[in-house]
PDB file of C-alpha atoms and ligand atoms in Angstrom:
ATOM      1  CA  MET A   1       0.065  -0.057  -0.036  1.00 62.00           C
ATOM      2  CA  PRO A   2       1.620   3.567  -0.886  1.00 67.00           C
ATOM      3  CA  LYS A   3       1.626   5.976   1.912  1.00 90.00           C
ATOM      4  CA  PHE A   4       0.507   8.777  -0.195  1.00 97.00           C
ATOM      5  CA  THR A   5      -3.285   7.943  -0.874  1.00 97.00           C
ATOM      6  CA  ILE A   6      -6.176   9.333  -2.714  1.00 97.00           C
ATOM      7  CA  HIS A   7      -7.274  10.813   0.526  1.00 97.00           C
ATOM      8  CA  ASP A   8      -4.042  12.694   0.949  1.00 98.00           C
ATOM      9  CA  PHE A   9      -4.329  13.661  -2.782  1.00 98.00           C
ATOM     10  CA  LEU A  10      -7.780  15.279  -2.479  1.00 98.00           C
ATOM     11  CA  LYS A  11      -6.792  17.177   0.794  1.00 98.00           C
ATOM     12  CA  LYS A  12      -4.352  18.957  -0.925  1.00 98.00           C
ATOM     13  CA  LYS A  13      -6.528  21.221  -2.934  1.00 98.00           C
ATOM     14  CA  PRO A  14      -8.462  22.628  -0.065  1.00 98.00           C
ATOM     15  CA  GLU A  15      -5.138  23.160   1.841  1.00 98.00           C
ATOM     16  CA  ARG A  16      -3.787  24.862  -1.174  1.00 98.00           C
ATOM     17  CA  LYS A  17      -0.590  22.663  -1.391  1.00 98.00           C
ATOM     18  CA  LYS A  18       0.408  21.665  -4.956  1.00 98.00           C
ATOM     19  CA  ILE A  19       0.354  18.000  -5.934  1.00 98.00           C
ATOM     20  CA  THR A  20       3.352  16.788  -7.553  1.00 98.00           C
ATOM     21  CA  MET A  21       3.382  14.037 -10.257  1.00 98.00           C
ATOM     22  CA  LEU A  22       5.761  12.692 -12.545  1.00 98.00           C
ATOM     23  CA  THR A  23       5.802   9.643 -14.996  1.00 98.00           C
ATOM     24  CA  ALA A  24       8.139   6.454 -14.637  1.00 98.00           C
ATOM     25  CA  TYR A  25       8.061   3.336 -16.360  1.00 98.00           C
ATOM     26  CA  ASP A  26      10.547   0.880 -14.761  1.00 98.00           C
ATOM     27  CA  TYR A  27      12.008  -0.108 -11.494  1.00 98.00           C
ATOM     28  CA  PRO A  28      15.078   2.117 -11.087  1.00 98.00           C
ATOM     29  CA  PHE A  29      13.586   5.365 -12.021  1.00 98.00           C
ATOM     30  CA  ALA A  30      10.429   4.622 -10.161  1.00 98.00           C
ATOM     31  CA  GLN A  31      12.772   4.146  -6.932  1.00 98.00           C
ATOM     32  CA  ILE A  32      14.358   7.564  -7.650  1.00 98.00           C
ATOM     33  CA  VAL A  33      11.114   9.431  -8.188  1.00 98.00           C
ATOM     34  CA  ASP A  34       9.778   7.938  -4.991  1.00 98.00           C
ATOM     35  CA  GLU A  35      12.831   8.683  -3.072  1.00 98.00           C
ATOM     36  CA  ALA A  36      12.532  12.238  -4.167  1.00 98.00           C
ATOM     37  CA  GLY A  37       9.075  12.458  -2.682  1.00 98.00           C
ATOM     38  CA  ILE A  38       6.944  12.959  -5.626  1.00 98.00           C
ATOM     39  CA  ASP A  39       3.261  12.408  -4.526  1.00 98.00           C
ATOM     40  CA  VAL A  40       2.125  10.459  -7.474  1.00 98.00           C
ATOM     41  CA  ILE A  41       3.806   8.129 -10.329  1.00 98.00           C
ATOM     42  CA  LEU A  42       2.046   8.134 -13.526  1.00 98.00           C
ATOM     43  CA  VAL A  43       2.950   4.883 -15.537  1.00 98.00           C
ATOM     44  CA  GLY A  44       1.988   7.032 -18.781  1.00 98.00           C
ATOM     45  CA  ASP A  45       1.289   5.571 -22.279  1.00 98.00           C
ATOM     46  CA  SER A  46       3.995   8.156 -23.095  1.00 98.00           C
ATOM     47  CA  LEU A  47       6.438   5.144 -22.639  1.00 98.00           C
ATOM     48  CA  GLY A  48       5.481   4.124 -26.113  1.00 98.00           C
ATOM     49  CA  MET A  49       7.595   7.221 -27.338  1.00 97.00           C
ATOM     50  CA  VAL A  50      10.260   7.537 -24.579  1.00 98.00           C
ATOM     51  CA  VAL A  51      11.072   3.792 -23.982  1.00 98.00           C
ATOM     52  CA  GLN A  52       9.684   1.897 -26.889  1.00 98.00           C
ATOM     53  CA  GLY A  53      10.926   4.413 -29.635  1.00 97.00           C
ATOM     54  CA  HIS A  54       7.526   4.502 -31.250  1.00 98.00           C
ATOM     55  CA  GLU A  55       6.276   7.684 -33.258  1.00 96.00           C
ATOM     56  CA  ASN A  56       3.245   8.196 -30.856  1.00 97.00           C
ATOM     57  CA  THR A  57       1.444   6.390 -28.115  1.00 98.00           C
ATOM     58  CA  LEU A  58      -0.970   4.480 -30.232  1.00 98.00           C
ATOM     59  CA  PRO A  59       0.989   1.136 -30.563  1.00 98.00           C
ATOM     60  CA  VAL A  60       1.165   0.575 -26.720  1.00 98.00           C
ATOM     61  CA  THR A  61      -0.792  -2.382 -25.353  1.00 98.00           C
ATOM     62  CA  MET A  62      -2.651  -3.174 -22.267  1.00 98.00           C
ATOM     63  CA  ASP A  63      -0.284  -6.179 -21.482  1.00 98.00           C
ATOM     64  CA  GLU A  64       2.661  -3.610 -21.879  1.00 98.00           C
ATOM     65  CA  MET A  65       1.197  -1.297 -19.507  1.00 98.00           C
ATOM     66  CA  ILE A  66       0.714  -3.833 -17.130  1.00 98.00           C
ATOM     67  CA  TYR A  67       4.251  -5.055 -17.382  1.00 98.00           C
ATOM     68  CA  HIS A  68       5.564  -1.602 -16.830  1.00 98.00           C
ATOM     69  CA  THR A  69       3.311  -0.738 -13.894  1.00 98.00           C
ATOM     70  CA  LYS A  70       4.418  -4.053 -12.187  1.00 98.00           C
ATOM     71  CA  MET A  71       8.013  -2.805 -12.262  1.00 98.00           C
ATOM     72  CA  VAL A  72       6.976   0.604 -10.716  1.00 98.00           C
ATOM     73  CA  THR A  73       4.775  -0.600  -8.117  1.00 98.00           C
ATOM     74  CA  ARG A  74       7.697  -3.123  -6.945  1.00 98.00           C
ATOM     75  CA  ALA A  75       9.693  -0.141  -6.411  1.00 98.00           C
ATOM     76  CA  VAL A  76       7.557   2.304  -4.909  1.00 98.00           C
ATOM     77  CA  LYS A  77       7.412   2.672  -1.110  1.00 98.00           C
ATOM     78  CA  ASN A  78       5.301   5.912  -0.711  1.00 98.00           C
ATOM     79  CA  ALA A  79       4.028   7.651  -3.874  1.00 98.00           C
ATOM     80  CA  MET A  80       0.532   6.691  -5.197  1.00 98.00           C
ATOM     81  CA  VAL A  81       0.800   4.862  -8.499  1.00 98.00           C
ATOM     82  CA  ILE A  82      -1.653   5.581 -11.485  1.00 98.00           C
ATOM     83  CA  GLY A  83      -1.918   3.177 -14.668  1.00 98.00           C
ATOM     84  CA  ASP A  84      -2.637   4.930 -17.901  1.00 98.00           C
ATOM     85  CA  MET A  85      -5.255   3.067 -20.290  1.00 98.00           C
ATOM     86  CA  PRO A  86      -3.522   2.748 -23.447  1.00 98.00           C
ATOM     87  CA  PHE A  87      -5.361   3.248 -26.857  1.00 98.00           C
ATOM     88  CA  MET A  88      -8.160   0.985 -27.715  1.00 98.00           C
ATOM     89  CA  SER A  89      -8.104  -0.419 -24.304  1.00 97.00           C
ATOM     90  CA  TYR A  90     -11.438   1.426 -23.314  1.00 97.00           C
ATOM     91  CA  GLN A  91     -12.843   3.178 -26.302  1.00 95.00           C
ATOM     92  CA  ALA A  92     -14.621  -0.022 -27.846  1.00 95.00           C
ATOM     93  CA  GLY A  93     -17.057  -0.522 -24.977  1.00 96.00           C
ATOM     94  CA  ILE A  94     -17.638  -0.029 -21.354  1.00 98.00           C
ATOM     95  CA  GLU A  95     -17.462  -3.534 -20.144  1.00 97.00           C
ATOM     96  CA  GLU A  96     -14.107  -4.021 -21.940  1.00 98.00           C
ATOM     97  CA  ALA A  97     -12.981  -0.746 -20.263  1.00 98.00           C
ATOM     98  CA  VAL A  98     -13.944  -1.881 -16.839  1.00 98.00           C
ATOM     99  CA  LYS A  99     -12.318  -5.090 -17.235  1.00 98.00           C
ATOM    100  CA  ASN A 100      -8.995  -3.673 -18.371  1.00 98.00           C
ATOM    101  CA  SER A 101      -8.835  -0.855 -15.791  1.00 98.00           C
ATOM    102  CA  VAL A 102      -9.277  -3.447 -12.920  1.00 98.00           C
ATOM    103  CA  ARG A 103      -6.269  -5.116 -14.125  1.00 98.00           C
ATOM    104  CA  PHE A 104      -4.224  -2.233 -12.938  1.00 98.00           C
ATOM    105  CA  LEU A 105      -5.460  -2.638  -9.330  1.00 98.00           C
ATOM    106  CA  LYS A 106      -5.816  -6.441  -9.258  1.00 98.00           C
ATOM    107  CA  GLU A 107      -2.831  -7.710 -10.995  1.00 98.00           C
ATOM    108  CA  VAL A 108      -0.158  -4.958 -10.167  1.00 98.00           C
ATOM    109  CA  GLY A 109      -1.293  -3.058  -7.303  1.00 97.00           C
ATOM    110  CA  ALA A 110      -1.699   0.572  -8.742  1.00 98.00           C
ATOM    111  CA  SER A 111      -4.326   2.809  -6.912  1.00 98.00           C
ATOM    112  CA  ALA A 112      -5.980   4.243  -9.889  1.00 98.00           C
ATOM    113  CA  ILE A 113      -6.097   4.680 -13.446  1.00 98.00           C
ATOM    114  CA  LYS A 114      -6.128   7.550 -15.921  1.00 98.00           C
ATOM    115  CA  LEU A 115      -8.005   7.690 -19.493  1.00 98.00           C
ATOM    116  CA  GLU A 116      -8.348  10.438 -22.141  1.00 98.00           C
ATOM    117  CA  GLY A 117     -11.482  12.037 -23.120  1.00 98.00           C
ATOM    118  CA  GLY A 118     -14.404  13.993 -21.962  1.00 97.00           C
ATOM    119  CA  ALA A 119     -18.101  13.478 -22.493  1.00 97.00           C
ATOM    120  CA  GLU A 120     -17.451  10.313 -24.744  1.00 97.00           C
ATOM    121  CA  VAL A 121     -15.893   8.511 -21.838  1.00 98.00           C
ATOM    122  CA  ALA A 122     -18.206   9.768 -19.143  1.00 98.00           C
ATOM    123  CA  GLU A 123     -20.251   6.712 -19.021  1.00 98.00           C
ATOM    124  CA  HIS A 124     -16.750   4.594 -18.754  1.00 98.00           C
ATOM    125  CA  ILE A 125     -15.862   6.820 -15.767  1.00 98.00           C
ATOM    126  CA  ARG A 126     -19.284   6.244 -14.209  1.00 98.00           C
ATOM    127  CA  ALA A 127     -18.878   2.452 -14.568  1.00 98.00           C
ATOM    128  CA  MET A 128     -15.258   2.233 -13.235  1.00 98.00           C
ATOM    129  CA  THR A 129     -16.305   4.464 -10.248  1.00 98.00           C
ATOM    130  CA  ARG A 130     -19.154   2.246  -9.478  1.00 98.00           C
ATOM    131  CA  ALA A 131     -16.664  -0.688  -9.513  1.00 98.00           C
ATOM    132  CA  ASP A 132     -14.280   1.245  -6.939  1.00 98.00           C
ATOM    133  CA  ILE A 133     -11.686   2.055  -9.511  1.00 98.00           C
ATOM    134  CA  PRO A 134     -10.775   5.617  -8.909  1.00 98.00           C
ATOM    135  CA  VAL A 135     -10.357   7.613 -12.320  1.00 98.00           C
ATOM    136  CA  MET A 136      -8.088  10.582 -13.217  1.00 98.00           C
ATOM    137  CA  ALA A 137      -9.719  12.094 -16.600  1.00 98.00           C
ATOM    138  CA  HIS A 138      -7.504  13.777 -19.118  1.00 98.00           C
ATOM    139  CA  ILE A 139      -8.887  16.460 -21.451  1.00 98.00           C
ATOM    140  CA  GLY A 140      -7.233  19.191 -23.817  1.00 98.00           C
ATOM    141  CA  LEU A 141      -4.554  17.716 -25.828  1.00 98.00           C
ATOM    142  CA  THR A 142      -5.148  14.040 -25.748  1.00 98.00           C
ATOM    143  CA  PRO A 143      -2.271  12.316 -27.516  1.00 97.00           C
ATOM    144  CA  GLN A 144      -4.337   9.205 -28.500  1.00 97.00           C
ATOM    145  CA  SER A 145      -6.427  11.400 -30.710  1.00 96.00           C
ATOM    146  CA  ILE A 146      -3.298  12.661 -32.539  1.00 95.00           C
ATOM    147  CA  HIS A 147      -4.756  11.940 -36.073  1.00 96.00           C
ATOM    148  CA  ARG A 148      -8.114  13.633 -35.275  1.00 94.00           C
ATOM    149  CA  MET A 149      -6.374  16.659 -33.718  1.00 95.00           C
ATOM    150  CA  GLY A 150      -3.831  16.651 -36.583  1.00 94.00           C
ATOM    151  CA  GLY A 151      -0.790  16.896 -34.399  1.00 92.00           C
ATOM    152  CA  TYR A 152       0.282  17.799 -30.960  1.00 93.00           C
ATOM    153  CA  LYS A 153      -1.502  21.207 -30.883  1.00 95.00           C
ATOM    154  CA  VAL A 154      -2.690  23.478 -27.832  1.00 97.00           C
ATOM    155  CA  GLN A 155      -6.312  22.999 -27.356  1.00 97.00           C
ATOM    156  CA  GLY A 156      -9.177  25.385 -26.264  1.00 98.00           C
ATOM    157  CA  LYS A 157      -7.716  28.540 -27.866  1.00 98.00           C
ATOM    158  CA  THR A 158     -10.947  29.723 -29.391  1.00 98.00           C
ATOM    159  CA  LYS A 159     -13.899  30.915 -27.269  1.00 98.00           C
ATOM    160  CA  GLU A 160     -16.071  27.919 -28.444  1.00 98.00           C
ATOM    161  CA  SER A 161     -13.468  25.368 -27.932  1.00 98.00           C
ATOM    162  CA  ALA A 162     -12.571  26.978 -24.328  1.00 98.00           C
ATOM    163  CA  LYS A 163     -16.371  26.741 -23.494  1.00 98.00           C
ATOM    164  CA  ARG A 164     -16.402  23.107 -24.655  1.00 98.00           C
ATOM    165  CA  LEU A 165     -13.336  22.139 -22.634  1.00 98.00           C
ATOM    166  CA  LEU A 166     -14.850  23.687 -19.426  1.00 98.00           C
ATOM    167  CA  GLU A 167     -18.230  21.824 -20.149  1.00 98.00           C
ATOM    168  CA  GLU A 168     -16.049  18.548 -20.610  1.00 98.00           C
ATOM    169  CA  ALA A 169     -14.431  19.239 -17.401  1.00 98.00           C
ATOM    170  CA  HIS A 170     -17.693  19.604 -15.360  1.00 98.00           C
ATOM    171  CA  ILE A 171     -18.948  16.282 -17.155  1.00 98.00           C
ATOM    172  CA  VAL A 172     -15.876  14.099 -16.081  1.00 98.00           C
ATOM    173  CA  GLU A 173     -16.284  15.623 -12.504  1.00 98.00           C
ATOM    174  CA  ASP A 174     -20.032  14.795 -12.451  1.00 98.00           C
ATOM    175  CA  ALA A 175     -19.388  11.234 -13.758  1.00 98.00           C
ATOM    176  CA  GLY A 176     -17.084  10.476 -10.787  1.00 98.00           C
ATOM    177  CA  ALA A 177     -13.409  11.314 -11.703  1.00 98.00           C
ATOM    178  CA  PHE A 178     -11.352  12.091  -8.543  1.00 98.00           C
ATOM    179  CA  SER A 179      -9.193  14.233 -10.835  1.00 98.00           C
ATOM    180  CA  ILE A 180      -8.588  15.671 -14.135  1.00 98.00           C
ATOM    181  CA  LEU A 181      -5.273  16.264 -15.997  1.00 98.00           C
ATOM    182  CA  LEU A 182      -5.275  19.354 -18.298  1.00 98.00           C
ATOM    183  CA  GLU A 183      -2.937  19.187 -21.264  1.00 98.00           C
ATOM    184  CA  ALA A 184      -1.730  21.819 -23.535  1.00 98.00           C
ATOM    185  CA  ILE A 185      -4.500  24.439 -22.778  1.00 98.00           C
ATOM    186  CA  PRO A 186      -4.172  28.058 -22.213  1.00 98.00           C
ATOM    187  CA  ALA A 187      -3.309  29.219 -18.370  1.00 98.00           C
ATOM    188  CA  GLY A 188      -6.441  31.367 -18.158  1.00 98.00           C
ATOM    189  CA  LEU A 189      -8.732  28.428 -19.230  1.00 98.00           C
ATOM    190  CA  ALA A 190      -6.864  26.065 -16.683  1.00 98.00           C
ATOM    191  CA  LYS A 191      -7.428  28.585 -13.879  1.00 98.00           C
ATOM    192  CA  ILE A 192     -11.146  28.770 -14.544  1.00 98.00           C
ATOM    193  CA  ILE A 193     -11.407  25.092 -14.699  1.00 98.00           C
ATOM    194  CA  THR A 194      -9.385  24.876 -11.462  1.00 98.00           C
ATOM    195  CA  GLU A 195     -11.697  27.468  -9.744  1.00 98.00           C
ATOM    196  CA  GLU A 196     -14.955  25.980 -10.802  1.00 98.00           C
ATOM    197  CA  LEU A 197     -14.200  22.263 -10.180  1.00 98.00           C
ATOM    198  CA  SER A 198     -14.034  20.853  -6.760  1.00 98.00           C
ATOM    199  CA  ILE A 199     -11.630  17.848  -7.694  1.00 98.00           C
ATOM    200  CA  PRO A 200      -8.100  18.812  -8.238  1.00 98.00           C
ATOM    201  CA  THR A 201      -6.602  19.638 -11.609  1.00 98.00           C
ATOM    202  CA  ILE A 202      -3.355  18.387 -12.766  1.00 98.00           C
ATOM    203  CA  GLY A 203      -1.575  20.607 -15.341  1.00 98.00           C
ATOM    204  CA  ILE A 204       1.024  19.677 -18.226  1.00 98.00           C
ATOM    205  CA  GLY A 205       1.173  22.644 -20.387  1.00 98.00           C
ATOM    206  CA  ALA A 206      -1.710  24.300 -18.543  1.00 98.00           C
ATOM    207  CA  GLY A 207       0.165  27.190 -16.797  1.00 98.00           C
ATOM    208  CA  PRO A 208       0.953  27.737 -13.118  1.00 98.00           C
ATOM    209  CA  HIS A 209      -2.802  27.763 -11.437  1.00 98.00           C
ATOM    210  CA  CYS A 210      -3.526  23.974 -11.581  1.00 98.00           C
ATOM    211  CA  ASP A 211      -3.825  22.135  -8.201  1.00 98.00           C
ATOM    212  CA  GLY A 212      -0.609  20.044  -9.384  1.00 98.00           C
ATOM    213  CA  GLN A 213       1.702  19.443 -12.099  1.00 98.00           C
ATOM    214  CA  VAL A 214       3.009  16.467 -14.085  1.00 98.00           C
ATOM    215  CA  LEU A 215       5.863  16.071 -16.727  1.00 98.00           C
ATOM    216  CA  VAL A 216       7.169  13.293 -18.674  1.00 98.00           C
ATOM    217  CA  LEU A 217      10.409  11.900 -16.782  1.00 98.00           C
ATOM    218  CA  HIS A 218      12.420  11.478 -19.646  1.00 98.00           C
ATOM    219  CA  ASP A 219      11.729  15.239 -20.719  1.00 97.00           C
ATOM    220  CA  VAL A 220      12.780  16.364 -17.141  1.00 98.00           C
ATOM    221  CA  ILE A 221      16.049  14.323 -17.001  1.00 98.00           C
ATOM    222  CA  GLY A 222      17.228  14.703 -20.593  1.00 97.00           C
ATOM    223  CA  LEU A 223      16.614  11.207 -21.963  1.00 97.00           C
ATOM    224  CA  PHE A 224      14.249  12.241 -24.646  1.00 96.00           C
ATOM    225  CA  GLU A 225      15.494  14.417 -27.401  1.00 92.00           C
ATOM    226  CA  ARG A 226      13.256  13.968 -30.523  1.00 91.00           C
ATOM    227  CA  PHE A 227      11.297  16.975 -29.723  1.00 88.00           C
ATOM    228  CA  THR A 228      10.829  19.197 -26.716  1.00 90.00           C
ATOM    229  CA  PRO A 229       7.365  20.907 -26.009  1.00 92.00           C
ATOM    230  CA  LYS A 230       7.501  24.509 -24.742  1.00 94.00           C
ATOM    231  CA  PHE A 231       6.046  23.443 -21.549  1.00 96.00           C
ATOM    232  CA  VAL A 232       8.925  21.227 -20.637  1.00 97.00           C
ATOM    233  CA  LYS A 233      11.550  22.397 -18.206  1.00 97.00           C
ATOM    234  CA  GLN A 234      14.823  19.990 -18.508  1.00 97.00           C
ATOM    235  CA  TYR A 235      16.394  19.771 -15.013  1.00 98.00           C
ATOM    236  CA  ALA A 236      19.213  17.446 -15.964  1.00 98.00           C
ATOM    237  CA  ASN A 237      21.021  16.024 -18.945  1.00 97.00           C
ATOM    238  CA  LEU A 238      21.439  12.348 -18.126  1.00 98.00           C
ATOM    239  CA  LYS A 239      21.913  11.494 -21.833  1.00 98.00           C
ATOM    240  CA  ALA A 240      25.301  13.534 -21.922  1.00 97.00           C
ATOM    241  CA  ASP A 241      26.250  12.120 -18.500  1.00 98.00           C
ATOM    242  CA  ALA A 242      25.686   8.564 -19.842  1.00 98.00           C
ATOM    243  CA  LEU A 243      27.497   9.307 -23.161  1.00 98.00           C
ATOM    244  CA  LYS A 244      30.476  10.519 -21.137  1.00 98.00           C
ATOM    245  CA  ALA A 245      30.514   7.537 -18.797  1.00 98.00           C
ATOM    246  CA  ILE A 246      30.457   4.965 -21.633  1.00 98.00           C
ATOM    247  CA  SER A 247      32.910   6.664 -23.783  1.00 98.00           C
ATOM    248  CA  SER A 248      35.386   6.773 -20.839  1.00 98.00           C
ATOM    249  CA  TYR A 249      34.655   2.869 -20.371  1.00 98.00           C
ATOM    250  CA  LYS A 250      35.105   2.151 -23.796  1.00 98.00           C
ATOM    251  CA  GLU A 251      38.507   4.068 -23.830  1.00 98.00           C
ATOM    252  CA  GLU A 252      39.894   2.527 -20.668  1.00 98.00           C
ATOM    253  CA  VAL A 253      39.001  -1.054 -22.031  1.00 98.00           C
ATOM    254  CA  GLU A 254      40.725  -0.278 -25.433  1.00 98.00           C
ATOM    255  CA  LYS A 255      43.914   1.300 -23.581  1.00 98.00           C
ATOM    256  CA  GLY A 256      43.873  -1.570 -21.018  1.00 98.00           C
ATOM    257  CA  THR A 257      43.560   0.751 -18.001  1.00 98.00           C
ATOM    258  CA  PHE A 258      40.455  -1.040 -16.916  1.00 98.00           C
ATOM    259  CA  PRO A 259      39.927  -3.538 -15.288  1.00 97.00           C
ATOM    260  CA  GLY A 260      42.897  -2.745 -12.881  1.00 97.00           C
ATOM    261  CA  GLU A 261      44.432  -4.652  -9.987  1.00 96.00           C
ATOM    262  CA  GLU A 262      41.536  -3.163  -7.684  1.00 96.00           C
ATOM    263  CA  HIS A 263      38.928  -4.696  -9.784  1.00 97.00           C
ATOM    264  CA  SER A 264      40.850  -8.221  -9.932  1.00 97.00           C
ATOM    265  CA  PHE A 265      40.819 -11.111  -7.631  1.00 97.00           C
ATOM    266  CA  LYS A 266      43.890 -12.608  -6.003  1.00 92.00           C
TER     267      LYS A 266
HETATM  268  O1  KIV B 301       1.242   9.133 -21.049  1.00 95.36           O
HETATM  269  C1  KIV B 301       1.622  10.194 -20.388  1.00 95.36           C
HETATM  270  O2  KIV B 301       2.844  10.360 -19.928  1.00 95.36           O
HETATM  271  C2  KIV B 301       0.615  11.365 -20.172  1.00 95.36           C
HETATM  272  C3  KIV B 301       1.274  12.745 -19.662  1.00 95.36           C
HETATM  273  C4  KIV B 301       0.168  13.713 -19.952  1.00 95.36           C
HETATM  274  C5  KIV B 301       1.892  12.970 -18.583  1.00 95.36           C
HETATM  275  O3  KIV B 301      -0.505  11.214 -20.178  1.00 95.36           O
END
């Protein structure tokens, strides 16, 4: 059981304390994120891009999400773990959606799930919540809809689309979502949604007014270089560090300076 529970998560909004959330996809990085004291680890389907090397998140399967979430829950001592529903694990029908979502709780010990969409997934959220599966909704830029959206574009920029997103936020809250992730929407709109909703909002590219913040771990530590969205802040460059370490190892092996006496048995 994680020490940071959904109750702690929900308490932070009225206490005006920010919720910290980051993705992780495997044991060593989940251990580091947990040790850093991050409240929530999202095993995001972004793993399709940053770990598996796909063009987008669409190829990720339910079994792959379970495989990665298992590594994360094994590592975590404090953080709450949320499993992300991959493309076509819930879109085809409510019964299948509930069956897939429960796998995160039953098989690998996650505390909640996240799914993309607004009104079109309201009944899914209702059914999952009825089955005691806590759901984080996700609106704005929803990467699984990349083909409909025509790319990774900021959403809610026009008056009508902003109004629609605000309506969607209310719909998923009414359906029972315990939280809502807002991706790539104007900061002013995220502020209104955050003020109008009683559930916590988590922003990514949604400005400073949300109740919490999430980023993709590999963006934060410099392990994904294909593209960097405007909303990302890179806090370290692990690729450069790893490259330096591995090049030194190669050089020392080639020169015969490693292994030395101190690495050898007598
Ligand atoms: O898959 C993911 O990592 C996400 C991001 C919004 C954090 O959904």
